[in-house]
Coordinates of N, CA and C in Angstrom, one line a residue:
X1 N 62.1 24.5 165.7 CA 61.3 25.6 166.2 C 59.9 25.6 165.5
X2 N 58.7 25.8 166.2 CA 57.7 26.0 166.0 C 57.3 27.6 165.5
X3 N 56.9 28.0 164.5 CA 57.2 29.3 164.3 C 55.0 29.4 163.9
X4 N 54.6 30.2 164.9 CA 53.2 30.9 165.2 C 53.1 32.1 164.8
X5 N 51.9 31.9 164.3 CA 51.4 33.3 163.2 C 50.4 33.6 163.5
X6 N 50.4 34.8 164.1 CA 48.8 35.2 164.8 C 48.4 35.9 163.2
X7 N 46.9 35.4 163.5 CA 46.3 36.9 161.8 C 45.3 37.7 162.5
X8 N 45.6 39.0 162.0 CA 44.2 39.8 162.7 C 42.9 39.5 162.1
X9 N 42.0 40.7 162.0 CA 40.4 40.4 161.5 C 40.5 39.8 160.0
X10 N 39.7 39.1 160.0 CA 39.2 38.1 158.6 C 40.5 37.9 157.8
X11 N 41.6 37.5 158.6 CA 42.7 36.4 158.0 C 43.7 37.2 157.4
X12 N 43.9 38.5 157.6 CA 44.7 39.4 157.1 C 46.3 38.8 157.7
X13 N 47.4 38.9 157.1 CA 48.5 39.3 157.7 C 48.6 40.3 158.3
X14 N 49.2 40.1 159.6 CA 49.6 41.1 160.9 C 50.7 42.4 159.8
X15 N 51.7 42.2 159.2 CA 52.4 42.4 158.8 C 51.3 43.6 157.8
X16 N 50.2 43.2 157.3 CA 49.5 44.3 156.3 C 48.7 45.3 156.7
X17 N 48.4 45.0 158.4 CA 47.9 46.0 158.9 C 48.5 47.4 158.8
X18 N 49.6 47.7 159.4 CA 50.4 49.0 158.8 C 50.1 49.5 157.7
X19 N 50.2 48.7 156.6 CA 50.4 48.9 155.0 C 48.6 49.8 154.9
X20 N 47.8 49.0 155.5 CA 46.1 49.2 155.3 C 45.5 50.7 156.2
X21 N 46.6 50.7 157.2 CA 46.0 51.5 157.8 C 46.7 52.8 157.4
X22 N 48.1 53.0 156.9 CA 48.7 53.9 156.1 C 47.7 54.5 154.6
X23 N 47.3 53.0 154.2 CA 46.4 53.6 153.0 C 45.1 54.3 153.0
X24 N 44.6 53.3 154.0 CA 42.9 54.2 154.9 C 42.9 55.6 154.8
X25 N 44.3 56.2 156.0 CA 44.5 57.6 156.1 C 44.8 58.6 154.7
X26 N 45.9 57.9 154.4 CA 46.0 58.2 152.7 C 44.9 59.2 152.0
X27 N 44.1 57.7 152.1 CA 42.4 58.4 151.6 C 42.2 59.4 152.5
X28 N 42.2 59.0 153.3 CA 40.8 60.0 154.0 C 41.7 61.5 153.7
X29 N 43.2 61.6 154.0 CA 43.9 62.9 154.1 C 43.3 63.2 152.4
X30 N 42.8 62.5 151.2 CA 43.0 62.9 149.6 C 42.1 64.3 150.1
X31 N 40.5 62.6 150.7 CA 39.8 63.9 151.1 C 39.3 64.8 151.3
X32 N 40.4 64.9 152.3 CA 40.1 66.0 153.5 C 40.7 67.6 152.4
X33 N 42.0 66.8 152.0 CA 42.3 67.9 151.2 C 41.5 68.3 150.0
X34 N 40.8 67.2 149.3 CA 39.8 67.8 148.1 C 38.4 68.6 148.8
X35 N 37.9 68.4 149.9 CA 37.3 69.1 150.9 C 37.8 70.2 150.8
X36 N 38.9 70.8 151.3 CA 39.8 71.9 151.9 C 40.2 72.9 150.5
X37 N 40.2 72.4 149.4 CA 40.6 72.9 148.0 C 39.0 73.1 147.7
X38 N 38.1 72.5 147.8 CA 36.8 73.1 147.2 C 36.2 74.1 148.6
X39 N 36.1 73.7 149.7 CA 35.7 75.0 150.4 C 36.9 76.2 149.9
X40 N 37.6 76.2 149.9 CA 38.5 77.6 150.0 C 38.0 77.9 148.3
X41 N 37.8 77.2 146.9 CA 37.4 77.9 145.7 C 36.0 78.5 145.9
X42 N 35.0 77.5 146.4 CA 33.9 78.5 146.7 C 33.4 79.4 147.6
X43 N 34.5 79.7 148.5 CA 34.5 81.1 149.2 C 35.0 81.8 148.5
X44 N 36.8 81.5 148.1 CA 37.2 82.0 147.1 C 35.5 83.5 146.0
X45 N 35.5 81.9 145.0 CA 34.2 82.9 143.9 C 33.2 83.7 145.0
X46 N 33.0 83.4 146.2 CA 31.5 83.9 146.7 C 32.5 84.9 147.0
X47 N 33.9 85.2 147.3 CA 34.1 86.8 148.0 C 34.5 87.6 146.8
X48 N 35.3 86.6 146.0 CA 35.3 87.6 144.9 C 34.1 88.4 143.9
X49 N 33.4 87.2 143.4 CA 32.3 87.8 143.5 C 31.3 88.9 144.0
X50 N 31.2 89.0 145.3 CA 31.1 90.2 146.0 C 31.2 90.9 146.2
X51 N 32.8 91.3 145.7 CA 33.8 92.4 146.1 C 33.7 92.8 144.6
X52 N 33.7 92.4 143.9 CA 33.1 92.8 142.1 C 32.0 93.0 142.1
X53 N 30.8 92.9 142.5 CA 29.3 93.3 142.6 C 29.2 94.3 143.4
X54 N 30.0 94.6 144.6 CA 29.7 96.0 145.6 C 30.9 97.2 144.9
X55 N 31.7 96.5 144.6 CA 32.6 97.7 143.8 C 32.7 98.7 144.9
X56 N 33.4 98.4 146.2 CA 34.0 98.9 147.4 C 32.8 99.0 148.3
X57 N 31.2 99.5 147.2 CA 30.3 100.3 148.1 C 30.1 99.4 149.4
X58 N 30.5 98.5 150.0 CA 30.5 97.1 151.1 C 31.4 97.0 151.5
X59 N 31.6 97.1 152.8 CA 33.0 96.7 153.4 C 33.7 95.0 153.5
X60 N 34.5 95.3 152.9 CA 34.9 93.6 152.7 C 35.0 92.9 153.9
X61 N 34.8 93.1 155.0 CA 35.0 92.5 156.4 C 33.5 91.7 156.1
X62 N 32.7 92.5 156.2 CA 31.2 92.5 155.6 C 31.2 90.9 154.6
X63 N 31.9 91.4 153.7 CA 31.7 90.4 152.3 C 32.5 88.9 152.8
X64 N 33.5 89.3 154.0 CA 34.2 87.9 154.0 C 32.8 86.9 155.1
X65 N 32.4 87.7 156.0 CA 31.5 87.2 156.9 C 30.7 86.4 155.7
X66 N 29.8 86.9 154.9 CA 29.1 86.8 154.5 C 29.2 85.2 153.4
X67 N 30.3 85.3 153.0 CA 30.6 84.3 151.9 C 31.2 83.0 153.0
X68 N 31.3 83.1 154.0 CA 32.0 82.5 154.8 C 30.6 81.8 155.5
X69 N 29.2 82.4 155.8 CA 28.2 82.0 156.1 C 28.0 80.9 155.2
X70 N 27.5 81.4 153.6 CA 27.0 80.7 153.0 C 27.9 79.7 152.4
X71 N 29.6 79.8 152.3 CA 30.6 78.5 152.1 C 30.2 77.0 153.1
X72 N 29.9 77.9 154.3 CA 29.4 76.6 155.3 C 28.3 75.7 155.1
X73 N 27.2 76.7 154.4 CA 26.4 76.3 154.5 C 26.1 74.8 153.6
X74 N 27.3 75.4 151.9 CA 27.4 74.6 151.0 C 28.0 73.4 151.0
X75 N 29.2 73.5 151.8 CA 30.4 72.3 151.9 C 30.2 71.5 152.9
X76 N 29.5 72.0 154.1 CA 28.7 70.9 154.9 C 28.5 69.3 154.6
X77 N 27.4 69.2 153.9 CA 27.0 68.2 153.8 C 28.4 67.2 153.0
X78 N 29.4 67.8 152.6 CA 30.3 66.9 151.8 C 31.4 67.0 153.2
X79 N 31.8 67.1 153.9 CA 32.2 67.4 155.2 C 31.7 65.9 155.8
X80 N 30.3 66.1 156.1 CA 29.8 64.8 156.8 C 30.0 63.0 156.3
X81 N 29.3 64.0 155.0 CA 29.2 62.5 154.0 C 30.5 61.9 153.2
X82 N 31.4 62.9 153.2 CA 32.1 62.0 151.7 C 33.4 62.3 153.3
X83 N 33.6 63.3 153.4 CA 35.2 63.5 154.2 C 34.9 62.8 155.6
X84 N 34.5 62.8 156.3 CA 34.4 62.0 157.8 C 33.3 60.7 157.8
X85 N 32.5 60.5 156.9 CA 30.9 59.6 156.4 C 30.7 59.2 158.0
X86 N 30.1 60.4 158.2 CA 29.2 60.4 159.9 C 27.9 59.8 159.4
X87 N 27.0 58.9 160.0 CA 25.8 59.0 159.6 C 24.8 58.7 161.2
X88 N 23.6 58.6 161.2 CA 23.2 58.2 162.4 C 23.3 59.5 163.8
X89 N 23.4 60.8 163.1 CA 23.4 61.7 164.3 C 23.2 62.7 163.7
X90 N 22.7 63.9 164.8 CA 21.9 65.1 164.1 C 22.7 66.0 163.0
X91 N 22.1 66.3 161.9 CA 22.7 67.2 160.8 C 22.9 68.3 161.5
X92 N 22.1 68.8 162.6 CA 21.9 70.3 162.6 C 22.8 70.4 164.0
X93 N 22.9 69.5 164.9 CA 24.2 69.7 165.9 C 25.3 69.7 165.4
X94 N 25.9 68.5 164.3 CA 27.0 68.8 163.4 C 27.2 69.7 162.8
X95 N 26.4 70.1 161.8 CA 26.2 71.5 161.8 C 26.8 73.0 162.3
X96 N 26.2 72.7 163.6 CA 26.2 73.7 164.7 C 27.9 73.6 165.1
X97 N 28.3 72.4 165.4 CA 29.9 72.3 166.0 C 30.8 72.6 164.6
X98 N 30.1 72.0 163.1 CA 31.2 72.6 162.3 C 31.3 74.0 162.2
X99 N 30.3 74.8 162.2 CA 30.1 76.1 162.1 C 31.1 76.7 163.1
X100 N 30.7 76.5 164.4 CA 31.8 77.0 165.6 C 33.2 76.9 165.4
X101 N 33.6 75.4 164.9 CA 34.9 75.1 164.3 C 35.5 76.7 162.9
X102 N 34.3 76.9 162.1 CA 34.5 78.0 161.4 C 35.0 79.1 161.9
X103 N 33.9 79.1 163.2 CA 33.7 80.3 163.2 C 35.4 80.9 163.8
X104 N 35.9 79.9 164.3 CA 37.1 80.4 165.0 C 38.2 81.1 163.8
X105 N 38.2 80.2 162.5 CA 38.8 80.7 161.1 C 38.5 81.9 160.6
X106 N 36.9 82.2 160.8 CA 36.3 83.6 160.2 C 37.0 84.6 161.3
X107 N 37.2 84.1 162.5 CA 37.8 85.2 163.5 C 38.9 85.5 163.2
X108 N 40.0 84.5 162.8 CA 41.3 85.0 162.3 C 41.0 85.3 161.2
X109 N 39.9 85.7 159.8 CA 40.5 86.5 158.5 C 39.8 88.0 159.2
X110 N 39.2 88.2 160.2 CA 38.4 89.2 160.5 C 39.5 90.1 161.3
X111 N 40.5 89.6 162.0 CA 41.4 90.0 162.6 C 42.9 90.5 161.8
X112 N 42.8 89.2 161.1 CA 44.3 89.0 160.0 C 44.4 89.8 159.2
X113 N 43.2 90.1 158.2 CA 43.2 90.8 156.9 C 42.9 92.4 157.5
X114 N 42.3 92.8 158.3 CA 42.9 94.3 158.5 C 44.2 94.7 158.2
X115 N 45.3 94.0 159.4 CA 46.5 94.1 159.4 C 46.8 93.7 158.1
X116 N 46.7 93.0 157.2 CA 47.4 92.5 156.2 C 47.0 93.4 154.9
X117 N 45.6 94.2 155.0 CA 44.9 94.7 154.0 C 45.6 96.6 154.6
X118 N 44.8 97.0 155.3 CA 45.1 98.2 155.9 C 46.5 98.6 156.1
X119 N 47.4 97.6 156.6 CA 48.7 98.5 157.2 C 49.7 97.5 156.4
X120 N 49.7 96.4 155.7 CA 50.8 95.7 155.2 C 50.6 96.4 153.5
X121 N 49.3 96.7 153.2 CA 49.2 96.8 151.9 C 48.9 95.6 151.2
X122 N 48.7 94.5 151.4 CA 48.3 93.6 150.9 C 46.7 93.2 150.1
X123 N 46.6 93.3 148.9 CA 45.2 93.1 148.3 C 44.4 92.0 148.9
X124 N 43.0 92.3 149.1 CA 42.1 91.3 149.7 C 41.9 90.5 149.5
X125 N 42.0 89.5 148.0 CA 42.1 88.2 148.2 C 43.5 87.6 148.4
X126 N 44.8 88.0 148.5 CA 45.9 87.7 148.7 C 46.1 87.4 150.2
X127 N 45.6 88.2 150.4 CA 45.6 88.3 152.0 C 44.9 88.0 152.3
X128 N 43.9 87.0 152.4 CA 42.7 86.2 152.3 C 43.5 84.8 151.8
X129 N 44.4 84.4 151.0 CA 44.7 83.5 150.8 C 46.2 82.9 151.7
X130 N 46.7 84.0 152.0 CA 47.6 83.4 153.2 C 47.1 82.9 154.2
X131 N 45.7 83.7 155.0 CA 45.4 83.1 156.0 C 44.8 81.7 155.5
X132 N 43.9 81.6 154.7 CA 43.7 80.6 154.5 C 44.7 79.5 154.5
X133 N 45.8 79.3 154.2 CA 46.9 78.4 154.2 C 47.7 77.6 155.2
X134 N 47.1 79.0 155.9 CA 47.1 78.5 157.5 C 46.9 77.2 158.3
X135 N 45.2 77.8 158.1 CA 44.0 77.0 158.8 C 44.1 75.6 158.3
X136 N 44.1 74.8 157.1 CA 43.9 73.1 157.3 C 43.9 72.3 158.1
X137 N 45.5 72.2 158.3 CA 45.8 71.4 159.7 C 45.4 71.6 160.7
X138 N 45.2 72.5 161.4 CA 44.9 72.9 162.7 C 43.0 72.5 162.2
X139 N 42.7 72.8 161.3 CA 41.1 72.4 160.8 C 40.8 71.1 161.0
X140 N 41.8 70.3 160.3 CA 41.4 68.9 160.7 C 41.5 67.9 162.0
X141 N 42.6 68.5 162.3 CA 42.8 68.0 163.8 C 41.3 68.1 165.0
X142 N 41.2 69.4 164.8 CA 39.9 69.8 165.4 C 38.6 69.5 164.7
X143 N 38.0 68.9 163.7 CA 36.9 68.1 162.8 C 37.0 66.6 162.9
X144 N 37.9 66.4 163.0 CA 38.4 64.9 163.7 C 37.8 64.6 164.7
X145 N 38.7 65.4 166.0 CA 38.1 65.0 167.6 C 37.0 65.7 167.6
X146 N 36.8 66.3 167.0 CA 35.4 67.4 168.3 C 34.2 67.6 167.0
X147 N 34.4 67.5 165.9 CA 33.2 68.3 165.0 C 32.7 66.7 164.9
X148 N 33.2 66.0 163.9 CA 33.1 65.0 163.6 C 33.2 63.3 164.3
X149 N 33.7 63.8 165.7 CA 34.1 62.4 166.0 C 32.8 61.1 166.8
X150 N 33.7 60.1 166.6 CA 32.5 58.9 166.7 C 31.8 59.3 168.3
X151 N 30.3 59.8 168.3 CA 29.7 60.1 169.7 C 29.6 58.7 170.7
X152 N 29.2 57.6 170.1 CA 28.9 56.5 170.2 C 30.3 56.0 171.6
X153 N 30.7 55.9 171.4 CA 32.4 55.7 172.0 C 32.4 56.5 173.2
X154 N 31.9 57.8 173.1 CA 32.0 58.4 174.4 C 31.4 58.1 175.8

């Protein structure tokens, strides 16, 4: 028996592609989650922060909007460049679709934390941190296809 061995790109065993492409994602999930752990601490500080500086006088609905603008504004660029490394297309349209991707998140803590603050009794960053626990997966899934994905291909 003649036994044929196809190799894929630049001489790889067929057999390592799995292994490679398991490890690729690997990374990229480290990422995505050291992404996901550093936006949620610096919203985290920006609302706590806030909610210690207004000392009630502000309504925390107010203070989540707010910290949630400027979280975007910060984690962006590590979004593009280190977690998805988009390059070659507009900062300010990506931008624009990561924000919208947000904005759907800021709509559930705007909706969530009433109920969870006002009638469950739950303290504002607690209840603030459940929803957040939420959102990841459903975050990445959607930053993948639609915020982030290769335009080129379309």
């Amino acid at each position: 028996m003649v036994e044929v061995e196809s190799r894929s790109v630049h001489g790889a065993h067929p057999r390592s592609g799995g292994r490679a492409l398991f490890s690729a994602l690997s990374g990229h999930r480290i990422t995505y989650l050291f992404a996901g752990a550093m936006t949620a601490a610096v919203y985290y500080a920006l609302l706590g922060l806030g909610l210690l500086a207004t000392n009630g006088a502000v309504s925390y609905l107010f203070l989540v909007v707010t910290s949630h603008l400027v979280t975007v504004i910060i984690v962006y660029p590590w979004y593009r460049l280190v977690v998805f490394r988009v390059s070659g297309q507009s900062w300010l349209a990506g931008y624009v679709r990561f924000y919208v991707v947000g904005l759907s998140f800021l709509g559930a803590s705007l909706l969530g934390l009433p109920i969870l603050v006002e009638y469950v009794g739950i303290p504002i960053m607690l209840a603030q941190g459940l929803i957040i626990v939420m959102s990841p997966p459903l975050s990445y899934v959607i930053h993948r296809s639609w915020t982030f994905r290769n335009r080129t291909n379309v």
